[in-house]
Amino acid sequence: MAGKGGATLSGGVMKKIIISYTYLGIWIVLSSAVIVYNKYILDKKLYNWPFPISLTMIHMAFCSSLAFFLVRILNFVEPVTLSRHVYFTCVLPIGALYSLSLWLSNSAYIYLSVSFIQMLKALMPVAVYTIGILFKKDTFKNSTMCNMLAISVGVAIAAYGEAKYDSWGVLLQLLAVLVEATRLVMVQILLNSKGISFNPIATLYYVAPSCLVFLSIPWIFVELPILRASNSFKFDFVIFGSNSLCAFALNLAVFLVVGKTSALTMNIGGVVKDWLLIAFSWSVIKDTVTPVNLIGYGLAFLGVAYYNHQKLQALKANEVEKKSQQEDEESGILLTEREQSGSGKKGDSQD
């Protein structure tokens, strides 16, 4: 029986691992597809539609409409009940940061190669850790800061070796990393601290419309006049429809991966995705990847890998601590019950 039970347990664990890595694989494929697709649309040498705000607004409008249809028409999921105070103080700030992050990151594809953008994204742990310290969500540690410096040096070397370096594109991508890191920390502070959690569709239902509103403000002044002056553009429903569908599927995949595995697993998967995109960018898109690029990103990659390893060890230590606390509480309850039982029997014997 024990052997049979052990085999069943092993099979259950294996099934869980397979499911987790299947979700992770789907996320890697969808994320890579959206990145390459956006690059294709925005690049002046490819589809030649360099309007990142408009493209992001199309994504958000599509996601908002589909989420509304699933929530309000089909009743596919129950929307989370939010007060006006929570919506205006939590959801709207996160939506504003998300819209700015998407705008900046999509704008960078006009000026930089896919491979170089993935190298710059290695700075995300540095930004998250630094902002976490500023908002007192993380504690300063010399070893962790040295690791962050190593990642930064690696990215700097990769930038130095970039064949098609563009200062404006680098600035846009660095700002996108900074804003996205701030959004991630704000999610922890504003939503997690209040015990609010969204399913994937409910997240889009609440966040996507706010993103659309925030994006419309710069769009009116920056891109709308250019689009009005251009008479040659015709909306391609196949291109923009399929691109928006990929973006919607990616948003769902992100939350599925985090829900079925963890944010740490997604970070590790993101490193794998970056290497695959660099290889794809070099072999298929024919972007120039220099040896100095690879040396710099290799150093940054080692720093990110070590950072993820530290986070994993910390999570394991927390789980062990929680388990020991639960065992102590359970043993304390049993001891109390025995003492009460013993005193009860003693009282009966005296009677």
Tab-separated table of C-alpha atoms in Angstrom:
chain	number	residue	atom	x	y	z
A	1	MET	CA	0.000	0.000	0.000
A	2	ALA	CA	2.829	2.369	0.890
A	3	GLY	CA	4.540	1.705	-2.416
A	4	LYS	CA	1.275	2.197	-4.256
A	5	GLY	CA	0.602	5.436	-2.369
A	6	GLY	CA	4.146	6.642	-3.082
A	7	ALA	CA	3.666	5.908	-6.784
A	8	THR	CA	0.377	7.829	-6.774
A	9	LEU	CA	2.024	10.785	-5.032
A	10	SER	CA	4.880	10.743	-7.509
A	11	GLY	CA	2.408	10.683	-10.388
A	12	GLY	CA	0.481	13.615	-8.881
A	13	VAL	CA	3.641	15.650	-8.447
A	14	MET	CA	4.730	14.849	-12.007
A	15	LYS	CA	1.311	15.870	-13.347
A	16	LYS	CA	1.531	19.187	-11.476
A	17	ILE	CA	5.019	19.838	-12.873
A	18	ILE	CA	3.888	19.038	-16.430
A	19	ILE	CA	0.857	21.367	-16.134
A	20	SER	CA	2.980	24.174	-14.650
A	21	TYR	CA	5.585	23.973	-17.399
A	22	THR	CA	2.859	23.736	-20.056
A	23	TYR	CA	1.414	27.060	-18.846
A	24	LEU	CA	4.919	28.508	-18.748
A	25	GLY	CA	5.586	27.311	-22.302
A	26	ILE	CA	2.328	28.855	-23.539
A	27	TRP	CA	3.281	32.164	-21.888
A	28	ILE	CA	6.774	32.113	-23.459
A	29	VAL	CA	5.297	31.466	-26.934
A	30	LEU	CA	2.602	34.146	-26.604
A	31	SER	CA	4.953	36.723	-25.098
A	32	SER	CA	7.498	36.150	-27.856
A	33	ALA	CA	4.769	36.321	-30.512
A	34	VAL	CA	3.410	39.655	-29.212
A	35	ILE	CA	6.912	41.168	-29.023
A	36	VAL	CA	7.813	40.112	-32.573
A	37	TYR	CA	4.357	41.092	-33.898
A	38	ASN	CA	4.537	44.549	-32.299
A	39	LYS	CA	8.034	45.013	-33.700
A	40	TYR	CA	6.742	44.063	-37.162
A	41	ILE	CA	3.885	46.589	-37.003
A	42	LEU	CA	5.859	49.485	-35.501
A	43	ASP	CA	9.167	49.149	-37.362
A	44	LYS	CA	9.498	51.647	-40.227
A	45	LYS	CA	11.371	49.047	-42.312
A	46	LEU	CA	8.630	46.396	-41.947
A	47	TYR	CA	4.881	47.167	-41.730
A	48	ASN	CA	5.753	50.837	-41.136
A	49	TRP	CA	3.011	51.953	-38.727
A	50	PRO	CA	5.048	53.820	-36.054
A	51	PHE	CA	2.176	54.751	-33.722
A	52	PRO	CA	2.812	52.991	-30.380
A	53	ILE	CA	0.057	54.804	-28.455
A	54	SER	CA	-2.532	53.922	-31.095
A	55	LEU	CA	-1.407	50.283	-31.156
A	56	THR	CA	-1.603	50.044	-27.357
A	57	MET	CA	-5.045	51.683	-27.393
A	58	ILE	CA	-6.258	49.123	-29.943
A	59	HIS	CA	-5.044	46.353	-27.610
A	60	MET	CA	-6.771	47.896	-24.575
A	61	ALA	CA	-10.021	48.552	-26.470
A	62	PHE	CA	-10.084	44.944	-27.666
A	63	CYS	CA	-9.289	43.581	-24.182
A	64	SER	CA	-11.884	45.852	-22.540
A	65	SER	CA	-14.619	44.836	-24.993
A	66	LEU	CA	-13.884	41.121	-24.757
A	67	ALA	CA	-13.611	41.220	-20.950
A	68	PHE	CA	-16.927	43.138	-20.709
A	69	PHE	CA	-18.585	40.578	-22.990
A	70	LEU	CA	-17.305	37.643	-20.902
A	71	VAL	CA	-18.195	39.241	-17.550
A	72	ARG	CA	-21.450	41.110	-18.222
A	73	ILE	CA	-23.021	39.250	-21.163
A	74	LEU	CA	-21.913	35.643	-20.761
A	75	ASN	CA	-21.415	35.823	-16.961
A	76	PHE	CA	-18.303	33.702	-17.536
A	77	VAL	CA	-16.711	34.979	-14.316
A	78	GLU	CA	-17.995	36.960	-11.356
A	79	PRO	CA	-16.520	40.483	-11.182
A	80	VAL	CA	-14.805	41.386	-7.920
A	81	THR	CA	-16.856	43.924	-5.986
A	82	LEU	CA	-14.829	47.090	-5.504
A	83	SER	CA	-15.733	50.270	-3.679
A	84	ARG	CA	-15.211	53.612	-5.385
A	85	HIS	CA	-12.442	54.409	-2.907
A	86	VAL	CA	-10.525	51.215	-3.753
A	87	TYR	CA	-11.049	51.733	-7.487
A	88	PHE	CA	-9.814	55.336	-7.511
A	89	THR	CA	-6.953	54.838	-5.048
A	90	CYS	CA	-5.750	51.380	-6.199
A	91	VAL	CA	-6.942	50.327	-9.656
A	92	LEU	CA	-6.609	53.693	-11.405
A	93	PRO	CA	-2.984	54.357	-10.333
A	94	ILE	CA	-2.005	50.837	-11.426
A	95	GLY	CA	-3.851	51.334	-14.726
A	96	ALA	CA	-2.042	54.653	-15.292
A	97	LEU	CA	1.366	53.047	-14.697
A	98	TYR	CA	0.473	50.060	-16.885
A	99	SER	CA	-0.593	52.281	-19.795
A	100	LEU	CA	2.596	54.361	-19.513
A	101	SER	CA	4.728	51.197	-19.360
A	102	LEU	CA	3.101	49.770	-22.509
A	103	TRP	CA	3.404	53.074	-24.363
A	104	LEU	CA	7.113	53.456	-23.572
A	105	SER	CA	8.035	49.817	-24.243
A	106	ASN	CA	6.169	49.741	-27.574
A	107	SER	CA	7.806	53.044	-28.575
A	108	ALA	CA	11.261	51.508	-28.036
A	109	TYR	CA	10.602	48.944	-30.814
A	110	ILE	CA	10.684	51.751	-33.375
A	111	TYR	CA	14.314	52.535	-32.536
A	112	LEU	CA	15.918	49.358	-31.131
A	113	SER	CA	16.294	45.731	-32.164
A	114	VAL	CA	14.335	42.976	-30.428
A	115	SER	CA	17.540	41.385	-29.132
A	116	PHE	CA	18.885	44.603	-27.572
A	117	ILE	CA	15.537	45.402	-25.919
A	118	GLN	CA	15.559	41.967	-24.246
A	119	MET	CA	19.060	42.694	-22.950
A	120	LEU	CA	17.915	46.004	-21.464
A	121	LYS	CA	14.979	44.252	-19.784
A	122	ALA	CA	17.511	42.374	-17.634
A	123	LEU	CA	17.542	45.545	-15.501
A	124	MET	CA	14.023	44.779	-14.224
A	125	PRO	CA	15.205	43.072	-10.971
A	126	VAL	CA	17.474	46.070	-10.306
A	127	ALA	CA	14.561	48.491	-10.716
A	128	VAL	CA	12.126	46.380	-8.656
A	129	TYR	CA	14.638	45.951	-5.820
A	130	THR	CA	15.593	49.654	-5.750
A	131	ILE	CA	11.982	50.856	-5.798
A	132	GLY	CA	11.074	48.217	-3.207
A	133	ILE	CA	13.693	49.721	-0.872
A	134	LEU	CA	12.401	53.263	-1.499
A	135	PHE	CA	8.832	52.155	-0.665
A	136	LYS	CA	10.102	50.051	2.295
A	137	LYS	CA	8.890	46.787	0.759
A	138	ASP	CA	12.449	45.409	0.640
A	139	THR	CA	15.387	45.671	3.017
A	140	PHE	CA	18.811	46.838	1.882
A	141	LYS	CA	21.433	44.076	1.752
A	142	ASN	CA	25.022	44.579	0.608
A	143	SER	CA	25.136	41.176	-1.142
A	144	THR	CA	21.931	41.844	-3.082
A	145	MET	CA	23.061	45.344	-4.052
A	146	CYS	CA	26.386	43.939	-5.332
A	147	ASN	CA	24.351	41.504	-7.418
A	148	MET	CA	22.278	44.401	-8.788
A	149	LEU	CA	25.471	46.268	-9.686
A	150	ALA	CA	26.771	43.194	-11.539
A	151	ILE	CA	23.547	43.053	-13.591
A	152	SER	CA	23.829	46.777	-14.351
A	153	VAL	CA	27.464	46.434	-15.451
A	154	GLY	CA	26.508	43.517	-17.716
A	155	VAL	CA	23.744	45.533	-19.376
A	156	ALA	CA	26.123	48.499	-19.761
A	157	ILE	CA	28.651	46.246	-21.545
A	158	ALA	CA	25.868	44.909	-23.798
A	159	ALA	CA	24.840	48.492	-24.624
A	160	TYR	CA	28.463	49.406	-25.368
A	161	GLY	CA	28.655	46.549	-27.875
A	162	GLU	CA	25.338	47.336	-29.569
A	163	ALA	CA	25.834	47.827	-33.320
A	164	LYS	CA	22.682	49.925	-33.827
A	165	TYR	CA	22.665	51.956	-30.609
A	166	ASP	CA	20.021	54.669	-30.367
A	167	SER	CA	20.065	56.913	-27.285
A	168	TRP	CA	16.378	57.873	-27.545
A	169	GLY	CA	15.317	54.237	-27.875
A	170	VAL	CA	17.477	53.242	-24.872
A	171	LEU	CA	15.962	56.073	-22.800
A	172	LEU	CA	12.430	54.948	-23.703
A	173	GLN	CA	13.158	51.335	-22.751
A	174	LEU	CA	14.856	52.276	-19.468
A	175	LEU	CA	11.866	54.466	-18.565
A	176	ALA	CA	9.558	51.551	-19.451
A	177	VAL	CA	11.515	49.280	-17.079
A	178	LEU	CA	11.349	51.908	-14.317
A	179	VAL	CA	7.594	52.459	-14.713
A	180	GLU	CA	6.842	48.712	-14.909
A	181	ALA	CA	8.910	48.074	-11.769
A	182	THR	CA	6.982	50.828	-9.982
A	183	ARG	CA	3.700	49.234	-11.100
A	184	LEU	CA	4.737	45.833	-9.729
A	185	VAL	CA	5.649	47.340	-6.353
A	186	MET	CA	2.402	49.350	-6.294
A	187	VAL	CA	0.396	46.162	-6.943
A	188	GLN	CA	1.970	44.703	-3.800
A	189	ILE	CA	1.308	47.834	-1.761
A	190	LEU	CA	-2.166	48.786	-2.993
A	191	LEU	CA	-3.889	45.488	-3.835
A	192	ASN	CA	-2.106	42.692	-1.976
A	193	SER	CA	-2.016	44.660	1.276
A	194	LYS	CA	-5.819	44.975	1.072
A	195	GLY	CA	-6.252	41.278	0.305
A	196	ILE	CA	-7.655	41.990	-3.174
A	197	SER	CA	-6.947	39.441	-5.891
A	198	PHE	CA	-8.290	39.390	-9.445
A	199	ASN	CA	-8.757	36.517	-11.851
A	200	PRO	CA	-7.317	37.188	-15.343
A	201	ILE	CA	-10.554	38.320	-16.995
A	202	ALA	CA	-11.639	40.492	-14.043
A	203	THR	CA	-8.218	42.167	-14.109
A	204	LEU	CA	-8.699	43.167	-17.741
A	205	TYR	CA	-12.308	44.152	-17.005
A	206	TYR	CA	-11.147	46.747	-14.465
A	207	VAL	CA	-7.657	47.740	-15.631
A	208	ALA	CA	-7.937	47.786	-19.457
A	209	PRO	CA	-10.622	50.568	-19.622
A	210	SER	CA	-8.582	52.794	-17.299
A	211	CYS	CA	-5.520	52.206	-19.510
A	212	LEU	CA	-7.567	53.186	-22.556
A	213	VAL	CA	-8.654	56.454	-20.894
A	214	PHE	CA	-5.134	57.365	-19.767
A	215	LEU	CA	-3.656	56.593	-23.201
A	216	SER	CA	-6.252	58.726	-24.980
A	217	ILE	CA	-4.822	61.891	-23.359
A	218	PRO	CA	-1.357	61.801	-25.018
A	219	TRP	CA	-2.868	60.211	-28.152
A	220	ILE	CA	-5.049	63.280	-28.824
A	221	PHE	CA	-2.007	65.583	-28.832
A	222	VAL	CA	0.762	63.309	-30.165
A	223	GLU	CA	-0.608	60.843	-32.724
A	224	LEU	CA	-4.123	61.922	-33.691
A	225	PRO	CA	-2.968	65.011	-35.686
A	226	ILE	CA	-0.487	62.845	-37.664
A	227	LEU	CA	-3.107	60.159	-38.357
A	228	ARG	CA	-5.579	62.821	-39.527
A	229	ALA	CA	-3.000	64.302	-41.884
A	230	SER	CA	-2.216	60.867	-43.342
A	231	ASN	CA	-4.786	59.808	-45.941
A	232	SER	CA	-2.996	56.617	-46.976
A	233	PHE	CA	-3.691	54.564	-43.841
A	234	LYS	CA	-6.470	51.961	-43.908
A	235	PHE	CA	-7.274	49.886	-40.839
A	236	ASP	CA	-6.219	46.274	-41.523
A	237	PHE	CA	-8.617	44.131	-39.483
A	238	VAL	CA	-6.573	40.958	-40.042
A	239	ILE	CA	-3.286	42.477	-38.832
A	240	PHE	CA	-4.632	44.495	-35.905
A	241	GLY	CA	-7.317	41.947	-34.982
A	242	SER	CA	-4.885	39.040	-34.754
A	243	ASN	CA	-2.341	41.239	-32.953
A	244	SER	CA	-4.952	42.291	-30.376
A	245	LEU	CA	-6.070	38.684	-29.913
A	246	CYS	CA	-2.460	37.713	-29.172
A	247	ALA	CA	-2.223	40.571	-26.646
A	248	PHE	CA	-5.453	39.437	-24.933
A	249	ALA	CA	-4.252	35.826	-24.789
A	250	LEU	CA	-0.917	36.996	-23.347
A	251	ASN	CA	-2.669	38.933	-20.566
A	252	LEU	CA	-4.598	35.789	-19.628
A	253	ALA	CA	-1.448	33.654	-19.820
A	254	VAL	CA	0.448	35.984	-17.467
A	255	PHE	CA	-2.115	35.584	-14.710
A	256	LEU	CA	-2.516	31.859	-15.354
A	257	VAL	CA	1.232	31.300	-14.983
A	258	VAL	CA	1.361	33.319	-11.757
A	259	GLY	CA	-1.762	31.545	-10.451
A	260	LYS	CA	-0.685	28.013	-11.345
A	261	THR	CA	3.018	28.442	-10.543
A	262	SER	CA	4.458	31.652	-9.085
A	263	ALA	CA	5.793	35.061	-10.097
A	264	LEU	CA	9.303	33.683	-9.496
A	265	THR	CA	8.724	30.850	-11.992
A	266	MET	CA	7.601	33.414	-14.550
A	267	ASN	CA	10.756	35.460	-13.915
A	268	ILE	CA	12.891	32.373	-14.548
A	269	GLY	CA	10.841	31.588	-17.658
A	270	GLY	CA	11.354	35.177	-18.758
A	271	VAL	CA	15.114	34.635	-18.833
A	272	VAL	CA	14.611	31.601	-21.107
A	273	LYS	CA	12.270	33.667	-23.296
A	274	ASP	CA	14.860	36.452	-23.597
A	275	TRP	CA	17.539	34.027	-24.834
A	276	LEU	CA	15.083	32.527	-27.351
A	277	LEU	CA	14.137	35.987	-28.625
A	278	ILE	CA	17.775	36.992	-28.966
A	279	ALA	CA	18.426	33.816	-30.990
A	280	PHE	CA	15.294	34.440	-33.089
A	281	SER	CA	16.195	38.087	-33.634
A	282	TRP	CA	19.691	37.115	-34.807
A	283	SER	CA	18.745	34.136	-36.992
A	284	VAL	CA	15.361	35.114	-38.479
A	285	ILE	CA	15.037	38.916	-38.277
A	286	LYS	CA	18.782	39.222	-39.009
A	287	ASP	CA	19.465	41.708	-36.205
A	288	THR	CA	23.157	42.236	-35.515
A	289	VAL	CA	24.266	40.609	-32.255
A	290	THR	CA	27.925	41.307	-31.438
A	291	PRO	CA	30.237	39.246	-29.184
A	292	VAL	CA	30.368	42.193	-26.740
A	293	ASN	CA	26.540	42.111	-26.642
A	294	LEU	CA	26.602	38.451	-25.635
A	295	ILE	CA	29.387	38.887	-23.062
A	296	GLY	CA	27.555	41.774	-21.391
A	297	TYR	CA	24.177	40.053	-21.430
A	298	GLY	CA	25.816	36.825	-20.230
A	299	LEU	CA	27.097	38.673	-17.144
A	300	ALA	CA	23.679	40.241	-16.577
A	301	PHE	CA	22.056	36.818	-17.058
A	302	LEU	CA	24.271	35.286	-14.348
A	303	GLY	CA	23.290	38.119	-12.001
A	304	VAL	CA	19.561	37.624	-12.711
A	305	ALA	CA	19.920	33.847	-12.283
A	306	TYR	CA	21.648	34.326	-8.911
A	307	TYR	CA	18.956	36.824	-7.853
A	308	ASN	CA	16.212	34.314	-8.732
A	309	HIS	CA	18.127	31.628	-6.824
A	310	GLN	CA	18.235	33.847	-3.728
A	311	LYS	CA	14.500	34.532	-3.997
A	312	LEU	CA	13.808	30.810	-4.319
A	313	GLN	CA	15.868	30.020	-1.227
A	314	ALA	CA	14.040	32.756	0.702
A	315	LEU	CA	10.665	31.332	-0.341
A	316	LYS	CA	11.707	27.830	0.744
A	317	ALA	CA	12.914	29.167	4.106
A	318	ASN	CA	9.572	30.962	4.623
A	319	GLU	CA	7.641	27.773	3.792
A	320	VAL	CA	9.732	25.754	6.275
A	321	GLU	CA	9.189	28.425	8.936
A	322	LYS	CA	5.420	28.484	8.344
A	323	LYS	CA	5.263	24.683	8.450
A	324	SER	CA	7.170	24.552	11.751
A	325	GLN	CA	4.880	27.226	13.216
A	326	GLN	CA	1.804	25.223	12.176
A	327	GLU	CA	3.266	22.071	13.719
A	328	ASP	CA	4.034	23.958	16.953
A	329	GLU	CA	0.482	25.329	17.058
A	330	GLU	CA	-1.005	21.876	16.417
A	331	SER	CA	1.180	20.263	19.105
A	332	GLY	CA	0.212	23.065	21.506
A	333	ILE	CA	-3.488	22.446	20.838
A	334	LEU	CA	-3.059	18.683	21.382
A	335	LEU	CA	-1.153	19.296	24.612
A	336	THR	CA	-3.885	21.632	25.872
A	337	GLU	CA	-6.584	19.071	25.003
A	338	ARG	CA	-4.677	16.344	26.856
A	339	GLU	CA	-4.257	18.565	29.917
A	340	GLN	CA	-7.954	19.402	29.902
A	341	SER	CA	-8.840	15.741	29.443
A	342	GLY	CA	-6.500	14.751	32.293
A	343	SER	CA	-7.937	17.343	34.683
A	344	GLY	CA	-11.444	16.210	33.773
A	345	LYS	CA	-10.669	12.607	34.610
A	346	LYS	CA	-9.028	13.648	37.869
A	347	GLY	CA	-12.143	15.570	38.854
A	348	ASP	CA	-14.345	12.556	38.060
A	349	SER	CA	-12.229	10.273	40.268
A	350	GLN	CA	-12.491	12.731	43.167
A	351	ASP	CA	-16.264	12.763	42.827
